[in-house]
PDB file of C-alpha atoms in Angstrom:
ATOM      1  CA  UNK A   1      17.549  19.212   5.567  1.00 44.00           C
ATOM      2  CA  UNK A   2      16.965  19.808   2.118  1.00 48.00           C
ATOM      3  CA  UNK A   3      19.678  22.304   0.921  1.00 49.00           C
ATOM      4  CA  UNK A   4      19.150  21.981  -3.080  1.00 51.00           C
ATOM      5  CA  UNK A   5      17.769  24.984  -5.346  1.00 48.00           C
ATOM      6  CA  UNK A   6      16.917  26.657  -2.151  1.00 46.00           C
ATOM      7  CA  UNK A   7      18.883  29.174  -3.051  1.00 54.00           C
ATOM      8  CA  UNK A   8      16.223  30.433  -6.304  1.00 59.00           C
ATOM      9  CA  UNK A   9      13.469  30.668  -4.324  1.00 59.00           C
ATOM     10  CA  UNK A  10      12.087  33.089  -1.298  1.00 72.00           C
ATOM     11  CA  UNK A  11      10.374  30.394   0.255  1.00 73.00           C
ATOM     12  CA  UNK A  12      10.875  26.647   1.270  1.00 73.00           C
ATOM     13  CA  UNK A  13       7.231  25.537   0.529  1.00 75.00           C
ATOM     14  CA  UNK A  14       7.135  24.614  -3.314  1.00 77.00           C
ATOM     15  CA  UNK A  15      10.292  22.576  -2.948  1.00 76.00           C
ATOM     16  CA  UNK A  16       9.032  20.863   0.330  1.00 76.00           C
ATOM     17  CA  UNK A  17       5.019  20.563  -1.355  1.00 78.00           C
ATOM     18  CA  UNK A  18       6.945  18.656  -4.351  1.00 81.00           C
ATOM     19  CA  UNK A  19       8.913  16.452  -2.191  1.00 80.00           C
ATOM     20  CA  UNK A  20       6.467  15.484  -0.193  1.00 79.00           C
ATOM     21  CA  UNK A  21       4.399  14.892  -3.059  1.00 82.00           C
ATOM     22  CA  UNK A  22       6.621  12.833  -5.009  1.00 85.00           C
ATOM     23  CA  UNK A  23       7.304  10.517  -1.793  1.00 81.00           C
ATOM     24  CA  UNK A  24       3.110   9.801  -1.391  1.00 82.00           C
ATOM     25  CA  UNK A  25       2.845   8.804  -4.671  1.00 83.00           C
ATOM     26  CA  UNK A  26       5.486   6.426  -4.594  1.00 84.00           C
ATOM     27  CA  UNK A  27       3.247   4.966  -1.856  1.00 83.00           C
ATOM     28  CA  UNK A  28       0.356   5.055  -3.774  1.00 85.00           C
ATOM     29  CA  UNK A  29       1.946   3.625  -6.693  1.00 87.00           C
ATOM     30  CA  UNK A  30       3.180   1.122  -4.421  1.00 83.00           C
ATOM     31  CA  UNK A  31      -0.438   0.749  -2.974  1.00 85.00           C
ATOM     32  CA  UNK A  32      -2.048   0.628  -6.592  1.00 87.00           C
ATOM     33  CA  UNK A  33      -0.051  -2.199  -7.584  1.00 84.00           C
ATOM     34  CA  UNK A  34      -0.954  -4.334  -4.698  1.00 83.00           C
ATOM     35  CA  UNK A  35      -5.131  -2.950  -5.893  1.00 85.00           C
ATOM     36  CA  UNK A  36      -4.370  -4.357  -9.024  1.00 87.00           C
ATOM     37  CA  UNK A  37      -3.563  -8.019  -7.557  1.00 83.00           C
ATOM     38  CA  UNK A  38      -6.439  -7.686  -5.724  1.00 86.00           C
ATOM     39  CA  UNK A  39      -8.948  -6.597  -8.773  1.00 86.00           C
ATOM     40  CA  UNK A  40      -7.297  -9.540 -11.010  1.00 85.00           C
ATOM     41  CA  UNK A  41      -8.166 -11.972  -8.337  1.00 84.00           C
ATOM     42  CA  UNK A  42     -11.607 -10.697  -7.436  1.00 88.00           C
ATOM     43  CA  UNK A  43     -12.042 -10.397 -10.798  1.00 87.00           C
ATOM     44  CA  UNK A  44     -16.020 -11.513 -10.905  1.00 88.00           C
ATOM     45  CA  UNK A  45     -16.971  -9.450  -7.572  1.00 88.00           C
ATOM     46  CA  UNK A  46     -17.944  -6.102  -8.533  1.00 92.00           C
ATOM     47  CA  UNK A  47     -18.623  -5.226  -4.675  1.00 92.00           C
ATOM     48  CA  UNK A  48     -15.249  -6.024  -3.565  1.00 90.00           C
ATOM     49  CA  UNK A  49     -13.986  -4.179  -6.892  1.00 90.00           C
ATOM     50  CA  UNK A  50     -15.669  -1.404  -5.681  1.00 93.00           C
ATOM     51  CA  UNK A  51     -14.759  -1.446  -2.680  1.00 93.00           C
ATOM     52  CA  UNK A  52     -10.807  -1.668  -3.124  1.00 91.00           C
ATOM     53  CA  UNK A  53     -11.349   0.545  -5.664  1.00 91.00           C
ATOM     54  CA  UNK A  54     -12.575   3.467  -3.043  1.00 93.00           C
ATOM     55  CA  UNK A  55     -10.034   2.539  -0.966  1.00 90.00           C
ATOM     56  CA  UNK A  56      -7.307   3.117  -3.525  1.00 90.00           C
ATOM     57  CA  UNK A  57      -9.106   6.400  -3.877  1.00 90.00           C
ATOM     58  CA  UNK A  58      -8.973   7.217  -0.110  1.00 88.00           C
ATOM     59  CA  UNK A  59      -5.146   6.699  -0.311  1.00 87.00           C
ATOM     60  CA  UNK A  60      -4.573   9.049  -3.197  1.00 87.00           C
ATOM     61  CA  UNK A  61      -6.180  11.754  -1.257  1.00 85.00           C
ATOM     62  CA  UNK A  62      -4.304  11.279   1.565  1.00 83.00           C
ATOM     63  CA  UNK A  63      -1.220  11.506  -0.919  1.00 83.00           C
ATOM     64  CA  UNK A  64      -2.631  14.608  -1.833  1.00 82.00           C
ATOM     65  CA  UNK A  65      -3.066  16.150   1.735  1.00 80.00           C
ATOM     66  CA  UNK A  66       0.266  14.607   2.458  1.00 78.00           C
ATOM     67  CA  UNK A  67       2.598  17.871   1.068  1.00 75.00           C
ATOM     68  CA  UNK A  68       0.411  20.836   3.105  1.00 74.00           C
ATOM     69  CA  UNK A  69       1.220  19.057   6.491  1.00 73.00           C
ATOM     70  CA  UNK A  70       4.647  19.955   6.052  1.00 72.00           C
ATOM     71  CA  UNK A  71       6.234  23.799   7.384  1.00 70.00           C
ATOM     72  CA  UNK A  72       9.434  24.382   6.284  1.00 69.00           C
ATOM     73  CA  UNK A  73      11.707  27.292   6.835  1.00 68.00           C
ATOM     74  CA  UNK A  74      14.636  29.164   5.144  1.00 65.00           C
ATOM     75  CA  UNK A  75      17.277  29.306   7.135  1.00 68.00           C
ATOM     76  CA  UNK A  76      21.126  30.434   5.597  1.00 68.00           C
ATOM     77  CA  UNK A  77      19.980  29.176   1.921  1.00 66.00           C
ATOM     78  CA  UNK A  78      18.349  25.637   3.477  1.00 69.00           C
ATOM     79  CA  UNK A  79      15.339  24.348   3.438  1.00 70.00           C
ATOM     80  CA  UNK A  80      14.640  23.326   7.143  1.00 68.00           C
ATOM     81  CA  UNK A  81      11.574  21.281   8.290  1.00 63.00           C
ATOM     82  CA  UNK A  82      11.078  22.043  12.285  1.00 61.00           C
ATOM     83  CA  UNK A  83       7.867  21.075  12.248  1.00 60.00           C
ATOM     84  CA  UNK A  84       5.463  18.693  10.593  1.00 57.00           C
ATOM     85  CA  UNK A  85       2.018  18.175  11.484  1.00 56.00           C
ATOM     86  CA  UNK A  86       1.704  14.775  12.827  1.00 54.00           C
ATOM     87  CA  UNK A  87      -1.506  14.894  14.985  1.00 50.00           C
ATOM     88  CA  UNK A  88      -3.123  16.427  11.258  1.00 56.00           C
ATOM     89  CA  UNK A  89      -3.052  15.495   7.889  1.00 58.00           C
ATOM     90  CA  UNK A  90       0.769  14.157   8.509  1.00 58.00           C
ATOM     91  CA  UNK A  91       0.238  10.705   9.915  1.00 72.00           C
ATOM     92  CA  UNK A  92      -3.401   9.943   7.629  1.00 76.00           C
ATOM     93  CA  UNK A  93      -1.179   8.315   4.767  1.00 77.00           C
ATOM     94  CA  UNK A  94       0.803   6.301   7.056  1.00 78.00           C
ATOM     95  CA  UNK A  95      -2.249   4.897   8.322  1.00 82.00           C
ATOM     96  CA  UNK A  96      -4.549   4.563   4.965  1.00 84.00           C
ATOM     97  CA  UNK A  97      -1.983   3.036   3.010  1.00 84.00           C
ATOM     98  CA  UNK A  98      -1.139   0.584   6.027  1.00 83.00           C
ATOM     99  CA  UNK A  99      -4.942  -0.416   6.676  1.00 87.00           C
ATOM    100  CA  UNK A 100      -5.589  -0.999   2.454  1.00 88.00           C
ATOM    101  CA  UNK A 101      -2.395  -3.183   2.147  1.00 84.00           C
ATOM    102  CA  UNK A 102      -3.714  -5.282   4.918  1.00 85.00           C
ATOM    103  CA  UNK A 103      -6.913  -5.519   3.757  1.00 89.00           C
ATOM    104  CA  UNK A 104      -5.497  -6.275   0.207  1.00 86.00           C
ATOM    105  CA  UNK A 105      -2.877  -8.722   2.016  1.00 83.00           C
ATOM    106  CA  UNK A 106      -5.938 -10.517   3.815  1.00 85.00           C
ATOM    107  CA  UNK A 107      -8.329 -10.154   1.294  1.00 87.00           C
ATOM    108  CA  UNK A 108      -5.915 -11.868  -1.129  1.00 81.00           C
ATOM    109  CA  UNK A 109      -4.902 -14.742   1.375  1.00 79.00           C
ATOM    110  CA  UNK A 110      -8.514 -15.178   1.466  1.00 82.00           C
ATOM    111  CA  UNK A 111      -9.268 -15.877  -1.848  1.00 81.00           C
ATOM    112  CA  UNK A 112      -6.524 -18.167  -2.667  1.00 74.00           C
ATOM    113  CA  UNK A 113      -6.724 -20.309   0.469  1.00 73.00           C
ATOM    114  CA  UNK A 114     -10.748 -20.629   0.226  1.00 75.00           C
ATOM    115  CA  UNK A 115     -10.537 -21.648  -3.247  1.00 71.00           C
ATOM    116  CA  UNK A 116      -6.896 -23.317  -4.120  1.00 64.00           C
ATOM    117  CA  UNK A 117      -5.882 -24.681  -1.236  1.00 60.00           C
ATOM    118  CA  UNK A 118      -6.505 -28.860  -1.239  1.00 66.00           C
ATOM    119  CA  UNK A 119      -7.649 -29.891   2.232  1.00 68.00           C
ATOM    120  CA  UNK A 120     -10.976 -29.083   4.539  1.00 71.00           C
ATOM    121  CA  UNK A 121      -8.665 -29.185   7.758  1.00 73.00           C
ATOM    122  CA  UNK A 122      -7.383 -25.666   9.225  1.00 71.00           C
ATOM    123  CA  UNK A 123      -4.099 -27.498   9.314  1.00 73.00           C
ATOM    124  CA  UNK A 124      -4.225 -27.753   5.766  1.00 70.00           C
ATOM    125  CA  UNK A 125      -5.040 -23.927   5.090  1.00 69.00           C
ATOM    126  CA  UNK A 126      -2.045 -23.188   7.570  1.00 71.00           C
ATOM    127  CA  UNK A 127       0.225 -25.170   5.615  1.00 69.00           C
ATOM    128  CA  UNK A 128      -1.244 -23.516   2.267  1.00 69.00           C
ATOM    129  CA  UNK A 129      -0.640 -20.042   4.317  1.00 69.00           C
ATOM    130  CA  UNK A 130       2.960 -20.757   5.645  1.00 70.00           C
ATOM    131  CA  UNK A 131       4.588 -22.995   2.986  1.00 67.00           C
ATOM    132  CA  UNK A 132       2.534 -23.015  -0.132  1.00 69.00           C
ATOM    133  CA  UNK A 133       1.660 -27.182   0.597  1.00 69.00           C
ATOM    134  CA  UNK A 134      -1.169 -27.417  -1.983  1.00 68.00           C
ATOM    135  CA  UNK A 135      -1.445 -24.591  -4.283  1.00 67.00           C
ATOM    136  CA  UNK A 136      -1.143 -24.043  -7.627  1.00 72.00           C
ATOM    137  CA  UNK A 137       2.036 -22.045  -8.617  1.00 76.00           C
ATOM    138  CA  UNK A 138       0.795 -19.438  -9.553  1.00 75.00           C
ATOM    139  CA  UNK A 139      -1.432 -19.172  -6.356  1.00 73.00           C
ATOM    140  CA  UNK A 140       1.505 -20.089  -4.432  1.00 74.00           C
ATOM    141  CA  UNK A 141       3.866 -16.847  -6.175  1.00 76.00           C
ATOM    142  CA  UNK A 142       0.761 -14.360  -5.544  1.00 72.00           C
ATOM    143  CA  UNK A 143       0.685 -15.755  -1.989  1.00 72.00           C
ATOM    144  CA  UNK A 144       4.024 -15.536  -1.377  1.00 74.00           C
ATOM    145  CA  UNK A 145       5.054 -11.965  -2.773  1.00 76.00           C
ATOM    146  CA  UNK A 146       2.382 -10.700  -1.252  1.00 72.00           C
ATOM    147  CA  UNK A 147       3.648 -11.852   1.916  1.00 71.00           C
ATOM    148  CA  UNK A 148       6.885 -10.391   1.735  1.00 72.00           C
ATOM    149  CA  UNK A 149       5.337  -7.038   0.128  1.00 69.00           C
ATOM    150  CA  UNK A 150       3.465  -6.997   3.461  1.00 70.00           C
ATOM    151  CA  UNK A 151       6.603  -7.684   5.557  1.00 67.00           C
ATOM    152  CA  UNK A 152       8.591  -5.324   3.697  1.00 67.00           C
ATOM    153  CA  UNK A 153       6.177  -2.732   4.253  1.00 63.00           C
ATOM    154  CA  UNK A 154       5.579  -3.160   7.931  1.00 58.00           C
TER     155      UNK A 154
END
């Protein structure tokens, strides 16, 4: 329930519309800095720049959409939510920010383990992937914060 400055207005929507709005960006911001890894280490492609780069888009309008898929009543000077549209606009952030991180997360993993990682062997990319055996440090660190950005967030 969201109970605060309900009492100044007649209706719940511009309290729940900037809400809702300020929680998708923080995802997007959060999505935008994992673009940004991504551009600085396809620095030289400008297809896969332009790619991520629509993506990122994608997820801002879906941040966008985001605030309209929620109804919210007032009800005894609160703000109640009883419904929220989850089969529309709702659940499209949810997915689009899950499905660029991956990408990003892959796409990243990618890059470092095709190009950093010392050995031919799979065995030796899996130890690259899993433990950081034979990357740079900085390759490792980008690896492995990306990793647990992509835990965290699933």
């Amino acid at each position: 329930m969201i109970d605060f400055l309900a009492h100044h207005f007649t209706s719940c929507k511009p309290i729940i519309v900037l809400t809702t709005f300020a929680a998708s960006l923080s995802v997007t911001f959060s999505t935008l800095l994992m673009c940004i890894r991504v551009l600085a280490v396809y620095y030289r492609s400008r297809c896969a720049k332009l790619i991520f780069r629509i993506l990122l888009l994608c997820v801002f309008g879906a941040a966008l959409a985001e605030p309209f898929a929620v109804l919210a009543n007032l009800v005894a000077g609160q703000c109640v939510a009883p419904s929220v549209d989850t089969f529309g606009t709702a659940g499209i952030l949810g997915v689009a920010t899950t499905a660029v991180d991956a990408l990003i997360f892959l796409a990243i993993t990618y890059e470092i383990l095709r190009w950093h990682a010392i050995g031919d062997r799979w065995q030796d990319k899996a130890n690259g992937f899993f433990r950081g055996e034979g990357l740079f440090k900085m390759s490792k660190l980008l690896l492995q914060t990306g990793q647990l950005y992509y835990a965290y967030v699933l």
